[in-house]
Short mmCIF file of C-alpha atoms in Angstrom, two decimals:
data_model
loop_
_atom_site.label_atom_id
_atom_site.label_comp_id
_atom_site.label_asym_id
_atom_site.label_seq_id
_atom_site.Cartn_x
_atom_site.Cartn_y
_atom_site.Cartn_z
CA MET A 286 -74.99 -36.39 78.77
CA ASP A 287 -71.76 -34.42 79.09
CA LEU A 288 -72.64 -30.73 79.43
CA TRP A 289 -69.85 -29.65 77.10
CA ILE A 290 -70.99 -32.08 74.38
CA LEU A 291 -74.57 -30.90 74.75
CA LEU A 292 -73.61 -27.26 74.40
CA GLN A 293 -71.20 -27.76 71.51
CA THR A 294 -72.90 -30.45 69.35
CA SER A 295 -75.17 -28.22 67.29
CA SER A 296 -76.88 -24.84 67.40
CA VAL A 297 -80.29 -26.47 68.01
CA LEU A 298 -79.08 -28.56 70.92
CA ARG A 299 -77.09 -25.63 72.28
CA LEU A 300 -80.20 -23.43 72.25
CA PHE A 301 -82.27 -26.16 73.91
CA ALA A 302 -79.63 -26.81 76.59
CA SER A 303 -79.22 -23.10 77.28
CA ASN A 304 -82.97 -22.58 77.66
CA VAL A 305 -83.32 -25.52 80.05
CA ILE A 306 -80.38 -24.42 82.19
CA VAL A 307 -81.54 -20.81 82.36
CA THR A 308 -85.27 -21.45 82.93
CA LEU A 309 -85.16 -24.52 85.18
CA TRP A 310 -81.79 -24.26 86.93
CA LYS A 311 -81.78 -20.43 87.05
CA ILE A 312 -78.11 -20.38 86.07
CA GLU A 313 -76.75 -17.74 83.71
CA ILE A 314 -75.01 -19.42 80.79
CA THR A 315 -71.43 -18.26 80.56
CA SER A 316 -68.36 -20.29 79.69
CA ASP A 317 -67.09 -20.03 83.28
CA ASN A 318 -70.42 -21.12 84.77
CA CYS A 319 -70.57 -24.10 82.44
CA MET A 320 -67.08 -25.08 83.47
CA LYS A 321 -68.02 -24.79 87.16
CA LEU A 322 -71.03 -27.05 86.60
CA GLN A 323 -68.88 -29.58 84.77
CA CYS A 324 -66.29 -29.46 87.54
CA ARG A 325 -68.85 -29.78 90.34
CA ALA A 326 -70.51 -32.78 88.69
CA ALA A 327 -67.13 -34.51 88.38
CA LEU A 328 -66.32 -33.76 92.04
CA ILE A 329 -69.59 -35.27 93.22
CA ALA A 330 -68.78 -38.41 91.25
CA LEU A 331 -65.23 -38.48 92.66
CA GLU A 332 -66.63 -38.19 96.17
CA THR A 333 -68.80 -41.24 95.50
CA LEU A 334 -65.72 -43.16 94.34
CA SER A 335 -63.75 -42.14 97.43
CA ASN A 336 -66.46 -43.53 99.69
CA GLN A 337 -66.00 -46.97 98.12
CA LEU A 338 -62.49 -47.35 99.53
CA PRO A 339 -61.36 -48.05 103.11
CA VAL A 340 -59.46 -45.31 104.95
CA GLN A 341 -56.41 -47.53 105.47
CA ASN A 342 -55.72 -47.32 101.73
CA THR A 343 -55.24 -43.54 101.84
CA LEU A 344 -51.47 -43.58 101.51
CA HIS A 345 -51.56 -46.19 98.78
CA PHE A 346 -53.70 -43.94 96.60
CA LEU A 347 -51.65 -40.76 96.98
CA ASN A 348 -48.86 -41.57 94.55
CA LYS A 349 -49.86 -44.59 92.49
CA GLU A 350 -52.71 -45.99 90.49
CA SER A 351 -55.50 -47.91 92.14
CA ASP A 352 -55.43 -51.70 92.18
CA ASN A 353 -59.07 -51.49 91.13
CA ASP A 354 -58.80 -50.93 87.36
CA LYS A 355 -62.46 -50.01 86.91
CA LEU A 356 -62.30 -47.42 89.67
CA TRP A 357 -59.06 -46.00 88.30
CA MET A 358 -60.56 -45.69 84.80
CA ARG A 359 -63.63 -43.91 86.17
CA GLU A 360 -61.41 -41.55 88.12
CA GLN A 361 -59.37 -40.75 85.00
CA VAL A 362 -62.53 -40.03 82.99
CA LEU A 363 -63.65 -37.54 85.63
CA HIS A 364 -60.21 -35.92 85.66
CA ASN A 365 -60.33 -35.60 81.89
CA ASN A 366 -63.77 -33.97 82.03
CA ILE A 367 -62.38 -31.19 84.20
CA ILE A 368 -59.21 -30.84 82.12
CA LYS A 369 -61.28 -30.57 78.92
CA GLY A 370 -63.45 -27.96 80.60
CA ILE A 371 -60.36 -25.85 81.24
CA SER A 372 -58.85 -26.17 77.78
CA SER A 373 -61.94 -26.46 75.56
CA TYR A 374 -62.44 -22.82 74.63
CA LYS A 375 -60.00 -21.57 72.02
CA HIS A 376 -59.27 -17.95 71.16
CA GLN A 377 -57.95 -16.25 68.08
CA PHE A 378 -55.27 -14.51 70.11
CA VAL A 379 -52.76 -16.56 72.09
CA LEU A 380 -52.47 -14.01 74.90
CA ILE A 381 -56.22 -14.08 75.58
CA GLU A 382 -56.21 -17.87 75.53
CA ASP A 383 -53.28 -17.91 77.96
CA ILE A 384 -55.10 -15.64 80.40
CA ASP A 385 -58.32 -17.63 80.00
CA ILE A 386 -56.68 -20.99 80.76
CA ARG A 387 -54.90 -19.52 83.77
CA ASN A 388 -58.20 -18.17 85.10
CA ARG A 389 -59.94 -21.50 84.49
CA ILE A 390 -57.26 -23.38 86.41
CA ARG A 391 -57.79 -21.04 89.34
CA ILE A 392 -61.58 -21.46 89.10
CA ALA A 393 -61.21 -25.25 89.07
CA VAL A 394 -58.97 -25.19 92.16
CA ASP A 395 -61.44 -22.84 93.90
CA VAL A 396 -64.32 -25.23 93.21
CA ILE A 397 -62.29 -28.27 94.30
CA PHE A 398 -61.31 -26.58 97.57
CA HIS A 399 -64.86 -25.41 98.26
CA HIS A 400 -66.31 -28.85 97.59
CA THR A 401 -63.78 -30.60 99.82
CA VAL A 402 -63.77 -28.19 102.74
CA PHE A 403 -67.34 -26.91 102.82
CA VAL A 404 -69.67 -29.25 100.92
CA SER A 405 -68.29 -32.72 101.61
CA ALA A 406 -66.95 -31.91 105.07
CA ASN A 407 -70.49 -31.63 106.40
CA SER A 408 -71.57 -35.01 105.05
CA ARG A 409 -71.44 -37.93 107.47
CA LYS A 410 -71.09 -40.32 104.55
CA THR A 411 -67.82 -38.77 103.38
CA ASN A 412 -64.42 -40.12 104.35
CA ASN A 413 -62.46 -36.86 104.56
CA LYS A 414 -59.03 -38.49 104.42
CA MET A 415 -59.79 -40.55 101.33
CA LEU A 416 -61.60 -37.66 99.66
CA SER A 417 -58.60 -35.39 100.29
CA THR A 418 -56.41 -38.03 98.68
CA PHE A 419 -58.66 -38.17 95.61
CA MET A 420 -58.76 -34.39 95.33
CA VAL A 421 -54.99 -34.08 95.62
CA ARG A 422 -54.60 -36.69 92.87
CA LEU A 423 -56.91 -34.54 90.76
CA LEU A 424 -54.91 -31.38 91.50
CA SER A 425 -51.67 -33.18 90.66
CA ASN A 426 -53.18 -34.26 87.35
CA LEU A 427 -54.19 -30.67 86.62
CA ASP A 428 -50.68 -29.54 87.47
CA GLN A 429 -49.15 -32.07 85.08
CA SER A 430 -51.67 -31.40 82.30
CA PHE A 431 -50.79 -27.71 82.12
CA PRO A 432 -46.99 -27.57 82.52
CA SER A 433 -46.87 -23.95 81.35
CA TYR A 434 -48.92 -23.04 84.42
CA CYS A 435 -47.18 -25.40 86.83
CA HIS A 436 -47.32 -23.10 89.87
CA GLU A 437 -50.91 -21.95 89.39
CA VAL A 438 -52.42 -24.88 91.31
CA THR A 439 -50.12 -24.36 94.30
CA PHE A 440 -50.61 -20.59 94.38
CA THR A 441 -54.40 -20.88 94.16
CA LEU A 442 -54.59 -23.63 96.77
CA ALA A 443 -52.43 -21.58 99.16
CA ASP A 444 -54.66 -18.52 98.58
CA ASN A 445 -57.76 -20.59 99.35
CA ILE A 446 -56.24 -21.91 102.58
CA LYS A 447 -55.28 -18.42 103.71
CA ALA A 448 -58.75 -17.06 102.92
CA PHE A 449 -60.38 -20.04 104.66
CA LEU A 450 -58.40 -19.46 107.85
CA GLU A 451 -59.37 -15.78 107.90
CA TYR A 452 -63.01 -16.70 107.32
CA THR A 453 -62.81 -19.36 110.03
CA GLY A 454 -61.69 -16.75 112.56
CA TYR A 455 -64.93 -14.83 112.03
CA LYS A 456 -67.00 -18.03 112.11
CA LEU A 457 -65.52 -19.07 115.45
CA MET A 458 -66.34 -15.68 116.95
CA THR A 459 -69.91 -15.52 115.67
CA ASN A 460 -70.83 -19.17 116.31
CA SER A 461 -69.33 -19.62 119.77
CA ASP A 462 -72.78 -20.01 121.35
CA ASN A 463 -74.30 -22.17 118.61
CA LYS A 464 -73.14 -25.77 119.05
CA ARG A 465 -74.47 -27.00 115.71
CA ARG A 466 -72.82 -24.25 113.67
CA LEU A 467 -69.64 -24.55 115.71
CA GLN A 468 -69.48 -28.27 114.92
CA LEU A 469 -69.91 -27.54 111.21
CA THR A 470 -66.99 -25.12 111.47
CA TYR A 471 -64.90 -27.79 113.21
CA ASP A 472 -65.78 -30.26 110.45
CA SER A 473 -64.61 -27.82 107.79
CA ILE A 474 -61.36 -27.15 109.68
CA SER A 475 -60.69 -30.89 109.94
CA ALA A 476 -61.37 -31.37 106.23
CA CYS A 477 -59.08 -28.45 105.38
CA PHE A 478 -56.20 -29.91 107.39
CA ASP A 479 -56.66 -33.34 105.81
CA PHE A 480 -56.47 -31.54 102.47
CA ILE A 481 -53.33 -29.70 103.60
CA GLY A 482 -51.73 -32.94 104.79
CA ALA A 483 -52.42 -34.77 101.54
CA ALA A 484 -51.19 -31.79 99.51
CA VAL A 485 -47.87 -31.42 101.33
CA VAL A 486 -47.17 -35.16 101.12
CA ASN A 487 -47.80 -34.98 97.38
CA LYS A 488 -45.64 -31.82 97.09
CA LEU A 489 -48.43 -29.50 96.00
CA LEU A 490 -47.80 -27.39 99.10
CA THR A 491 -44.49 -26.51 100.74
CA GLU A 492 -43.60 -26.82 104.41
CA SER A 493 -43.87 -23.04 104.78
CA HIS A 494 -47.52 -23.22 103.68
CA VAL A 495 -48.23 -25.82 106.37
CA GLU A 496 -46.32 -23.91 109.05
CA TYR A 497 -48.41 -20.82 108.32
CA ALA A 498 -51.65 -22.82 108.55
CA VAL A 499 -50.61 -24.45 111.84
CA GLN A 500 -49.56 -21.14 113.40
CA ARG A 501 -52.76 -19.42 112.29
CA ILE A 502 -55.11 -22.16 113.46
CA SER A 503 -53.27 -22.38 116.79
CA LYS A 504 -54.11 -18.72 117.41
CA LEU A 505 -57.70 -19.15 116.28
CA LEU A 506 -58.28 -22.20 118.48
CA ILE A 507 -56.62 -20.81 121.59
CA LYS A 508 -59.82 -21.47 123.58
CA GLU A 509 -60.53 -24.87 121.98
CA SER A 510 -57.53 -26.81 123.30
CA ALA A 511 -58.95 -30.33 122.95
CA PHE A 512 -60.00 -29.85 119.33
CA LYS A 513 -56.70 -28.16 118.46
CA ARG A 514 -54.67 -31.07 119.86
CA THR A 515 -56.82 -33.58 117.96
CA LEU A 516 -56.46 -31.57 114.75
CA LEU A 517 -52.68 -31.24 114.93
CA LYS A 518 -52.22 -34.82 116.06
CA GLY A 519 -54.25 -35.95 113.04
CA LEU A 520 -52.03 -33.89 110.73
CA LEU A 521 -48.99 -35.44 112.37
CA ASP A 522 -50.08 -39.08 112.54
CA ASN A 523 -52.08 -39.31 109.31
CA TRP A 524 -49.87 -37.32 106.96
CA LEU A 525 -46.54 -35.87 108.10
CA ILE A 526 -45.27 -39.18 109.44
CA ILE A 527 -45.43 -40.67 105.93
CA LYS A 528 -42.18 -39.29 104.55
CA SER A 529 -38.89 -38.72 106.36
CA GLU A 530 -38.27 -35.57 104.30
CA HIS A 531 -40.85 -33.76 106.44
CA ILE A 532 -38.87 -34.27 109.66
CA GLU A 533 -38.52 -30.53 110.37
CA LEU A 534 -42.22 -29.91 109.81
CA PHE A 535 -43.03 -33.00 111.88
CA THR A 536 -40.92 -31.61 114.73
CA PHE A 537 -42.55 -28.18 114.41
CA VAL A 538 -46.09 -29.57 114.67
CA ARG A 539 -45.16 -31.90 117.52
CA LEU A 540 -43.71 -28.92 119.41
CA GLU A 541 -46.99 -27.04 118.92
CA ILE A 542 -48.87 -30.00 120.41
CA GLU A 543 -46.51 -30.22 123.39
CA GLN A 544 -46.82 -26.50 124.06
CA GLU A 545 -50.59 -26.82 123.96
CA LYS A 546 -50.45 -29.63 126.53
CA LYS A 547 -48.34 -27.44 128.81
CA GLY A 548 -50.77 -24.55 128.40
CA PHE A 549 -48.42 -22.14 126.64
#
């Protein structure tokens, strides 16, 4: 049953649901926590949908509806669950409601980024490129559903990427002698750059956001030349080559790859 429906149907059901969640799941019941649970459940279901599609269809799914009507309808239901979670709580004062919705959008983007880059990236069953496409479609839907907060998704996504790259620097230093943990870090980096590629193609990120990420990761991976070349080549071949409008960014990334080959 939908968590929001369960909590809002009646006082008896709300009390029962709250007791179960607190005693069995050990989760404090707050409106933000409920929204995070709702969002995470939808993301897990979206990940399952993304694994049903071949990777060659990635570009097809970025900007248009799926040819599979049933899959598209299921995807839309999951999108709507998250959107309702953001907008469901109403306040007496408009200013408080405005702040609350803005915060919920940021929370949703945080959870989406975390799920894509940390949770799903370490699953062998997950197709990172297709999942990134699905998540970007979700973010685009959020962006369009809250036109008064049209830049909030982009700002929050950019903040997450910047924080991730800083965190990754520490992870690379501390895990340099642990092959398993280092591979998990590589997997998260790869997932992040697939996410970045899908987001810039769908105009959720600007070229300056991507340039920053490329420059930062190039410094962090200065001792991991082979992985860095593979990462940047994937960004180039899988994403930036899609649209001619990214020619300057394409050239910038290609130059980074060439410099890496020359050992600069």
